[in-house]
């Protein structure tokens, strides 16, 4: 029996494709059993390389089966068929954080703080359970229809990890969100990698721009070492800037733990000094995002989608002096 026919018999009606990778795609579906809309990730193991089938996919499935958190996507069931396809039925989302930033220019007011607190709480939960994500980015943060609740998704590079001295040597993720040690090919603490990525996510949320120009990956660590700058005229609280600076520390040991991030004073205070309306600085970022050639400016444009590294990516190819 074909996978699609089996899904039909189980009460699923497949809809449009909302995401696609080398050997998987995500489709919207309606479910009689769950009385509503779901998302179904279709993984074709016949097309995938052995390293994915034997290493990365089992890790992802193990994480998805074990996690239970209000801000991590919930999986309803796994359906395996004899033709090599695997169907992962999970919560559907109205949109993601990247799309919200692109629509709004940036995330306004206290909403940015509230959403980031949820993201940080989910990462803290993972780290407390000795799990890491390793591909945190705006595209992997799903949002509810009212854009007030988040769900982390896509654990394709997730794994068990106990932190230092349990180091990783798989240089994976997405370059724009990757920490310096990952880009430089240095064995790394994956928990501190997640913390760096949180800093990039927060910067994008409150500015609408990427913190670093990643058009030249070889030079990215050098730019990361210089630290972030902000668009002129952007109204942003010093406590928020201080948190971003802590998250984007060049040295992994100087970054806070996920637990410390979740307890940060800015996330607990009623500080919402991020203007709701786009400023002149935001308009400049928007124009930069639309440029066909990436400008050599201090603020990198926000691209539509950030491609992930190959999990066999060789970091030595991008080593640059810092």
mmCIF file of C-alpha atoms in Angstrom:
data_model
loop_
_atom_site.group_PDB
_atom_site.id
_atom_site.type_symbol
_atom_site.label_atom_id
_atom_site.label_comp_id
_atom_site.label_asym_id
_atom_site.label_seq_id
_atom_site.Cartn_x
_atom_site.Cartn_y
_atom_site.Cartn_z
ATOM 1 C CA UNK A 1 0.000 0.000 0.000
ATOM 2 C CA UNK A 2 1.333 3.446 -0.896
ATOM 3 C CA UNK A 3 2.007 5.967 1.826
ATOM 4 C CA UNK A 4 -0.600 8.417 0.530
ATOM 5 C CA UNK A 5 -3.260 5.711 0.436
ATOM 6 C CA UNK A 6 -2.391 4.637 3.975
ATOM 7 C CA UNK A 7 -2.652 8.233 5.169
ATOM 8 C CA UNK A 8 -6.053 8.512 3.525
ATOM 9 C CA UNK A 9 -7.259 5.364 5.276
ATOM 10 C CA UNK A 10 -5.993 6.804 8.573
ATOM 11 C CA UNK A 11 -8.119 9.898 8.045
ATOM 12 C CA UNK A 12 -5.547 12.344 6.695
ATOM 13 C CA UNK A 13 -6.097 14.507 3.637
ATOM 14 C CA UNK A 14 -2.841 15.935 2.313
ATOM 15 C CA UNK A 15 -2.683 19.544 1.186
ATOM 16 C CA UNK A 16 0.009 21.846 -0.127
ATOM 17 C CA UNK A 17 3.728 21.553 0.516
ATOM 18 C CA UNK A 18 4.947 24.248 2.925
ATOM 19 C CA UNK A 19 8.604 23.223 3.160
ATOM 20 C CA UNK A 20 11.022 21.037 1.257
ATOM 21 C CA UNK A 21 14.558 19.716 1.742
ATOM 22 C CA UNK A 22 16.867 17.306 -0.055
ATOM 23 C CA UNK A 23 15.051 14.191 1.142
ATOM 24 C CA UNK A 24 12.055 15.456 3.076
ATOM 25 C CA UNK A 25 9.097 17.780 2.689
ATOM 26 C CA UNK A 26 6.433 19.164 4.993
ATOM 27 C CA UNK A 27 2.787 19.185 3.942
ATOM 28 C CA UNK A 28 -0.327 20.651 5.487
ATOM 29 C CA UNK A 29 -3.041 18.066 6.100
ATOM 30 C CA UNK A 30 -6.435 17.777 7.708
ATOM 31 C CA UNK A 31 -7.022 15.013 10.226
ATOM 32 C CA UNK A 32 -10.286 13.390 11.227
ATOM 33 C CA UNK A 33 -8.593 11.837 14.260
ATOM 34 C CA UNK A 34 -7.196 15.113 15.594
ATOM 35 C CA UNK A 35 -10.132 17.172 14.298
ATOM 36 C CA UNK A 36 -8.189 19.880 12.561
ATOM 37 C CA UNK A 37 -5.115 20.904 10.637
ATOM 38 C CA UNK A 38 -1.781 19.177 11.169
ATOM 39 C CA UNK A 39 1.620 19.264 9.513
ATOM 40 C CA UNK A 40 3.105 16.058 8.128
ATOM 41 C CA UNK A 41 6.835 15.770 7.529
ATOM 42 C CA UNK A 42 7.527 13.185 4.834
ATOM 43 C CA UNK A 43 11.028 11.685 4.978
ATOM 44 C CA UNK A 44 12.186 9.548 2.049
ATOM 45 C CA UNK A 45 14.883 7.327 3.517
ATOM 46 C CA UNK A 46 15.641 5.770 0.132
ATOM 47 C CA UNK A 47 16.980 9.100 -1.176
ATOM 48 C CA UNK A 48 18.902 10.007 1.966
ATOM 49 C CA UNK A 49 22.599 9.228 2.551
ATOM 50 C CA UNK A 50 23.533 6.540 5.101
ATOM 51 C CA UNK A 51 24.862 9.123 7.575
ATOM 52 C CA UNK A 52 21.435 10.770 7.700
ATOM 53 C CA UNK A 53 19.472 7.518 7.916
ATOM 54 C CA UNK A 54 21.708 5.879 10.512
ATOM 55 C CA UNK A 55 22.776 8.881 12.604
ATOM 56 C CA UNK A 56 20.828 12.113 12.274
ATOM 57 C CA UNK A 57 17.315 10.773 11.673
ATOM 58 C CA UNK A 58 17.355 8.397 14.678
ATOM 59 C CA UNK A 59 18.531 11.281 16.872
ATOM 60 C CA UNK A 60 15.723 13.516 15.644
ATOM 61 C CA UNK A 61 13.088 10.833 16.205
ATOM 62 C CA UNK A 62 14.410 10.084 19.684
ATOM 63 C CA UNK A 63 14.182 13.754 20.660
ATOM 64 C CA UNK A 64 10.701 14.204 19.210
ATOM 65 C CA UNK A 65 9.431 11.110 21.016
ATOM 66 C CA UNK A 66 10.823 12.224 24.359
ATOM 67 C CA UNK A 67 10.275 15.975 24.688
ATOM 68 C CA UNK A 68 7.167 17.473 26.280
ATOM 69 C CA UNK A 69 7.197 21.248 26.517
ATOM 70 C CA UNK A 70 4.589 23.912 25.702
ATOM 71 C CA UNK A 71 7.039 25.731 23.431
ATOM 72 C CA UNK A 72 8.376 22.726 21.506
ATOM 73 C CA UNK A 73 6.358 21.345 18.611
ATOM 74 C CA UNK A 74 4.243 18.350 19.617
ATOM 75 C CA UNK A 75 4.318 15.175 17.522
ATOM 76 C CA UNK A 76 1.064 13.221 17.395
ATOM 77 C CA UNK A 77 2.335 10.067 15.731
ATOM 78 C CA UNK A 78 4.962 8.443 13.508
ATOM 79 C CA UNK A 79 3.855 6.380 10.512
ATOM 80 C CA UNK A 80 6.363 4.102 8.779
ATOM 81 C CA UNK A 81 5.621 2.365 5.490
ATOM 82 C CA UNK A 82 7.488 -0.371 3.660
ATOM 83 C CA UNK A 83 8.455 1.866 0.721
ATOM 84 C CA UNK A 84 11.036 3.630 2.878
ATOM 85 C CA UNK A 85 8.980 6.692 3.704
ATOM 86 C CA UNK A 86 8.403 7.975 7.208
ATOM 87 C CA UNK A 87 5.524 10.317 8.068
ATOM 88 C CA UNK A 88 5.837 12.502 11.166
ATOM 89 C CA UNK A 89 2.465 14.002 12.125
ATOM 90 C CA UNK A 90 2.818 17.143 14.237
ATOM 91 C CA UNK A 91 1.235 20.429 15.190
ATOM 92 C CA UNK A 92 0.652 22.872 12.367
ATOM 93 C CA UNK A 93 1.596 26.523 12.731
ATOM 94 C CA UNK A 94 0.157 29.641 11.178
ATOM 95 C CA UNK A 95 3.529 31.226 10.472
ATOM 96 C CA UNK A 96 7.117 31.408 11.706
ATOM 97 C CA UNK A 97 9.263 34.066 13.317
ATOM 98 C CA UNK A 98 11.098 34.983 10.121
ATOM 99 C CA UNK A 99 7.833 35.655 8.298
ATOM 100 C CA UNK A 100 6.591 37.742 11.229
ATOM 101 C CA UNK A 101 9.749 39.874 11.205
ATOM 102 C CA UNK A 102 9.481 40.356 7.446
ATOM 103 C CA UNK A 103 5.836 41.423 7.714
ATOM 104 C CA UNK A 104 6.297 43.758 10.661
ATOM 105 C CA UNK A 105 9.799 45.113 10.067
ATOM 106 C CA UNK A 106 10.698 43.792 13.500
ATOM 107 C CA UNK A 107 8.859 42.391 16.502
ATOM 108 C CA UNK A 108 7.313 45.323 18.379
ATOM 109 C CA UNK A 109 7.287 46.283 22.023
ATOM 110 C CA UNK A 110 6.997 43.758 24.809
ATOM 111 C CA UNK A 111 6.035 41.091 22.276
ATOM 112 C CA UNK A 112 9.716 40.578 21.423
ATOM 113 C CA UNK A 113 10.566 40.094 25.078
ATOM 114 C CA UNK A 114 7.652 37.708 25.655
ATOM 115 C CA UNK A 115 8.395 35.580 22.591
ATOM 116 C CA UNK A 116 12.097 35.410 23.344
ATOM 117 C CA UNK A 117 11.356 34.364 26.929
ATOM 118 C CA UNK A 118 9.381 31.414 25.526
ATOM 119 C CA UNK A 119 12.215 30.487 23.151
ATOM 120 C CA UNK A 120 14.789 30.704 25.942
ATOM 121 C CA UNK A 121 12.565 28.587 28.187
ATOM 122 C CA UNK A 122 12.330 25.869 25.536
ATOM 123 C CA UNK A 123 16.112 25.839 25.053
ATOM 124 C CA UNK A 124 16.617 25.714 28.811
ATOM 125 C CA UNK A 125 14.301 22.678 28.944
ATOM 126 C CA UNK A 126 16.337 20.950 26.228
ATOM 127 C CA UNK A 127 19.660 21.670 27.910
ATOM 128 C CA UNK A 128 18.336 20.569 31.309
ATOM 129 C CA UNK A 129 17.484 17.253 29.638
ATOM 130 C CA UNK A 130 20.949 17.071 28.019
ATOM 131 C CA UNK A 131 19.627 17.801 24.540
ATOM 132 C CA UNK A 132 20.776 20.424 22.046
ATOM 133 C CA UNK A 133 19.174 21.809 18.895
ATOM 134 C CA UNK A 134 22.161 23.088 16.843
ATOM 135 C CA UNK A 135 20.018 24.831 14.230
ATOM 136 C CA UNK A 136 18.186 27.552 16.126
ATOM 137 C CA UNK A 137 17.041 30.244 13.698
ATOM 138 C CA UNK A 138 13.968 32.332 13.031
ATOM 139 C CA UNK A 139 12.636 29.842 10.467
ATOM 140 C CA UNK A 140 12.634 27.124 13.135
ATOM 141 C CA UNK A 141 10.502 29.134 15.559
ATOM 142 C CA UNK A 142 6.832 28.574 14.720
ATOM 143 C CA UNK A 143 4.177 31.064 15.789
ATOM 144 C CA UNK A 144 0.519 30.804 16.744
ATOM 145 C CA UNK A 145 -2.065 32.719 14.651
ATOM 146 C CA UNK A 146 -1.976 35.667 17.076
ATOM 147 C CA UNK A 147 1.862 35.603 17.009
ATOM 148 C CA UNK A 148 1.990 35.419 20.800
ATOM 149 C CA UNK A 149 3.124 31.816 21.332
ATOM 150 C CA UNK A 150 6.145 29.986 19.939
ATOM 151 C CA UNK A 151 7.027 26.387 19.170
ATOM 152 C CA UNK A 152 10.577 25.256 18.404
ATOM 153 C CA UNK A 153 10.769 22.834 15.508
ATOM 154 C CA UNK A 154 13.209 20.977 13.211
ATOM 155 C CA UNK A 155 15.487 18.822 15.342
ATOM 156 C CA UNK A 156 17.387 17.421 12.366
ATOM 157 C CA UNK A 157 20.735 18.373 13.931
ATOM 158 C CA UNK A 158 19.657 17.724 17.519
ATOM 159 C CA UNK A 159 21.531 15.310 19.743
ATOM 160 C CA UNK A 160 22.231 14.376 23.324
ATOM 161 C CA UNK A 161 24.913 16.536 24.924
ATOM 162 C CA UNK A 162 26.134 17.122 28.449
ATOM 163 C CA UNK A 163 28.114 20.278 27.736
ATOM 164 C CA UNK A 164 31.799 20.851 28.351
ATOM 165 C CA UNK A 165 33.908 18.683 28.150
ATOM 166 C CA UNK A 166 31.434 16.743 25.957
ATOM 167 C CA UNK A 167 32.370 18.472 22.691
ATOM 168 C CA UNK A 168 30.922 18.115 19.180
ATOM 169 C CA UNK A 169 32.838 17.883 15.920
ATOM 170 C CA UNK A 170 29.889 17.923 13.503
ATOM 171 C CA UNK A 171 29.860 21.443 12.061
ATOM 172 C CA UNK A 172 26.205 21.822 11.252
ATOM 173 C CA UNK A 173 23.456 24.403 11.371
ATOM 174 C CA UNK A 174 23.084 27.616 9.379
ATOM 175 C CA UNK A 175 26.016 29.938 8.726
ATOM 176 C CA UNK A 176 24.231 33.172 9.642
ATOM 177 C CA UNK A 177 23.379 31.732 13.078
ATOM 178 C CA UNK A 178 26.579 29.709 13.601
ATOM 179 C CA UNK A 179 28.974 30.520 16.424
ATOM 180 C CA UNK A 180 32.636 31.416 15.757
ATOM 181 C CA UNK A 181 33.981 28.088 17.013
ATOM 182 C CA UNK A 182 31.675 26.178 14.660
ATOM 183 C CA UNK A 183 32.723 28.312 11.680
ATOM 184 C CA UNK A 184 36.387 27.844 12.593
ATOM 185 C CA UNK A 185 36.103 24.062 12.838
ATOM 186 C CA UNK A 186 37.058 23.917 16.523
ATOM 187 C CA UNK A 187 35.524 21.133 18.667
ATOM 188 C CA UNK A 188 32.701 22.931 20.418
ATOM 189 C CA UNK A 189 30.262 22.808 23.311
ATOM 190 C CA UNK A 190 26.891 22.459 21.526
ATOM 191 C CA UNK A 191 25.034 24.108 24.406
ATOM 192 C CA UNK A 192 27.108 27.258 23.971
ATOM 193 C CA UNK A 193 26.448 27.044 20.222
ATOM 194 C CA UNK A 194 22.706 27.149 20.951
ATOM 195 C CA UNK A 195 23.230 30.178 23.200
ATOM 196 C CA UNK A 196 25.056 32.054 20.420
ATOM 197 C CA UNK A 197 22.202 31.270 18.028
ATOM 198 C CA UNK A 198 19.752 32.653 20.588
ATOM 199 C CA UNK A 199 21.673 35.927 20.416
ATOM 200 C CA UNK A 200 21.311 36.082 16.645
ATOM 201 C CA UNK A 201 17.585 35.312 16.895
ATOM 202 C CA UNK A 202 17.053 38.063 19.471
ATOM 203 C CA UNK A 203 19.011 40.607 17.416
ATOM 204 C CA UNK A 204 16.905 39.809 14.344
ATOM 205 C CA UNK A 205 13.691 40.118 16.347
ATOM 206 C CA UNK A 206 14.421 43.583 17.717
ATOM 207 C CA UNK A 207 16.179 45.124 14.679
ATOM 208 C CA UNK A 208 14.789 43.326 11.610
ATOM 209 C CA UNK A 209 18.376 42.840 10.367
ATOM 210 C CA UNK A 210 21.015 40.120 10.627
ATOM 211 C CA UNK A 211 23.800 41.048 13.070
ATOM 212 C CA UNK A 212 26.622 39.995 10.735
ATOM 213 C CA UNK A 213 27.139 40.006 6.974
ATOM 214 C CA UNK A 214 27.379 36.306 6.037
ATOM 215 C CA UNK A 215 27.884 36.773 2.291
ATOM 216 C CA UNK A 216 31.545 35.823 2.861
ATOM 217 C CA UNK A 217 31.549 32.955 5.356
ATOM 218 C CA UNK A 218 35.347 32.890 5.520
ATOM 219 C CA UNK A 219 35.368 36.400 6.971
ATOM 220 C CA UNK A 220 32.392 35.884 9.276
ATOM 221 C CA UNK A 221 34.376 34.954 12.431
ATOM 222 C CA UNK A 222 36.413 38.141 12.078
ATOM 223 C CA UNK A 223 33.235 40.223 11.927
ATOM 224 C CA UNK A 224 31.765 38.307 14.856
ATOM 225 C CA UNK A 225 34.812 39.144 16.976
ATOM 226 C CA UNK A 226 34.263 42.873 16.409
ATOM 227 C CA UNK A 227 30.802 42.624 17.968
ATOM 228 C CA UNK A 228 27.428 43.934 16.850
ATOM 229 C CA UNK A 229 26.370 47.443 15.919
ATOM 230 C CA UNK A 230 22.822 48.761 15.765
ATOM 231 C CA UNK A 231 21.043 50.869 13.137
ATOM 232 C CA UNK A 232 21.275 54.579 13.865
ATOM 233 C CA UNK A 233 18.187 55.894 15.600
ATOM 234 C CA UNK A 234 16.983 52.492 16.811
ATOM 235 C CA UNK A 235 15.309 52.808 20.216
ATOM 236 C CA UNK A 236 16.364 49.772 22.203
ATOM 237 C CA UNK A 237 16.825 49.390 25.944
ATOM 238 C CA UNK A 238 20.308 49.003 27.378
ATOM 239 C CA UNK A 239 19.187 45.824 29.162
ATOM 240 C CA UNK A 240 18.192 44.239 25.870
ATOM 241 C CA UNK A 241 21.482 45.285 24.266
ATOM 242 C CA UNK A 242 23.368 43.898 27.257
ATOM 243 C CA UNK A 243 21.635 40.530 26.888
ATOM 244 C CA UNK A 244 22.480 40.387 23.179
ATOM 245 C CA UNK A 245 26.111 41.220 24.011
ATOM 246 C CA UNK A 246 26.217 38.387 26.569
ATOM 247 C CA UNK A 247 24.765 35.873 24.118
ATOM 248 C CA UNK A 248 27.137 36.911 21.310
ATOM 249 C CA UNK A 249 30.359 36.656 23.302
ATOM 250 C CA UNK A 250 33.115 35.449 20.975
ATOM 251 C CA UNK A 251 34.488 33.099 23.641
ATOM 252 C CA UNK A 252 32.075 30.233 24.394
ATOM 253 C CA UNK A 253 33.062 30.173 28.071
ATOM 254 C CA UNK A 254 31.966 33.811 28.424
ATOM 255 C CA UNK A 255 28.425 33.084 27.253
ATOM 256 C CA UNK A 256 25.717 32.395 29.830
ATOM 257 C CA UNK A 257 23.986 29.054 30.192
ATOM 258 C CA UNK A 258 20.462 28.644 28.869
ATOM 259 C CA UNK A 259 19.244 28.706 32.465
ATOM 260 C CA UNK A 260 20.946 32.047 33.071
ATOM 261 C CA UNK A 261 19.412 33.411 29.876
ATOM 262 C CA UNK A 262 15.924 32.345 30.963
ATOM 263 C CA UNK A 263 16.445 34.160 34.282
ATOM 264 C CA UNK A 264 17.811 37.351 32.709
ATOM 265 C CA UNK A 265 16.441 40.551 34.216
ATOM 266 C CA UNK A 266 15.295 41.993 30.881
ATOM 267 C CA UNK A 267 13.015 39.005 30.311
ATOM 268 C CA UNK A 268 11.495 39.404 33.765
ATOM 269 C CA UNK A 269 11.144 43.181 33.738
ATOM 270 C CA UNK A 270 8.297 45.135 32.207
ATOM 271 C CA UNK A 271 10.754 46.754 29.801
ATOM 272 C CA UNK A 272 9.202 47.034 26.351
ATOM 273 C CA UNK A 273 11.257 49.880 24.883
ATOM 274 C CA UNK A 274 11.230 48.604 21.320
ATOM 275 C CA UNK A 275 9.087 50.900 19.180
ATOM 276 C CA UNK A 276 6.103 49.354 17.446
ATOM 277 C CA UNK A 277 6.352 51.445 14.290
ATOM 278 C CA UNK A 278 9.315 51.086 11.891
ATOM 279 C CA UNK A 279 11.771 53.964 12.243
ATOM 280 C CA UNK A 280 14.043 55.519 9.616
ATOM 281 C CA UNK A 281 16.708 53.029 10.622
ATOM 282 C CA UNK A 282 14.262 50.185 10.016
ATOM 283 C CA UNK A 283 13.402 51.544 6.581
ATOM 284 C CA UNK A 284 17.117 51.482 5.751
ATOM 285 C CA UNK A 285 17.289 47.815 6.779
ATOM 286 C CA UNK A 286 14.220 47.050 4.669
ATOM 287 C CA UNK A 287 15.810 48.637 1.601
ATOM 288 C CA UNK A 288 18.968 46.643 2.217
ATOM 289 C CA UNK A 289 16.963 43.411 2.410
ATOM 290 C CA UNK A 290 15.496 44.132 -1.012
ATOM 291 C CA UNK A 291 18.842 44.853 -2.663
ATOM 292 C CA UNK A 292 19.897 42.222 -5.171
ATOM 293 C CA UNK A 293 23.549 42.560 -4.135
ATOM 294 C CA UNK A 294 24.405 42.355 -0.440
ATOM 295 C CA UNK A 295 25.714 45.771 0.623
ATOM 296 C CA UNK A 296 29.032 46.007 2.408
ATOM 297 C CA UNK A 297 27.444 47.763 5.346
ATOM 298 C CA UNK A 298 27.529 47.181 9.041
ATOM 299 C CA UNK A 299 23.964 45.805 8.979
ATOM 300 C CA UNK A 300 23.316 42.632 7.025
ATOM 301 C CA UNK A 301 19.972 42.201 5.216
ATOM 302 C CA UNK A 302 17.389 39.740 6.397
ATOM 303 C CA UNK A 303 17.164 37.007 3.778
ATOM 304 C CA UNK A 304 14.052 35.001 2.989
ATOM 305 C CA UNK A 305 15.505 31.660 4.059
ATOM 306 C CA UNK A 306 18.868 30.708 5.558
ATOM 307 C CA UNK A 307 20.177 27.466 4.028
ATOM 308 C CA UNK A 308 21.584 24.951 6.527
ATOM 309 C CA UNK A 309 25.094 23.575 6.314
ATOM 310 C CA UNK A 310 25.525 20.103 4.950
ATOM 311 C CA UNK A 311 26.061 17.884 7.957
ATOM 312 C CA UNK A 312 29.313 16.835 6.268
ATOM 313 C CA UNK A 313 30.398 20.451 5.893
ATOM 314 C CA UNK A 314 34.147 20.949 6.399
ATOM 315 C CA UNK A 315 34.824 23.953 8.573
ATOM 316 C CA UNK A 316 38.493 24.171 7.575
ATOM 317 C CA UNK A 317 37.365 25.678 4.283
ATOM 318 C CA UNK A 318 36.174 28.835 6.004
ATOM 319 C CA UNK A 319 38.934 29.429 8.554
ATOM 320 C CA UNK A 320 39.914 33.085 8.670
ATOM 321 C CA UNK A 321 42.280 35.015 10.941
ATOM 322 C CA UNK A 322 40.534 36.701 13.859
#
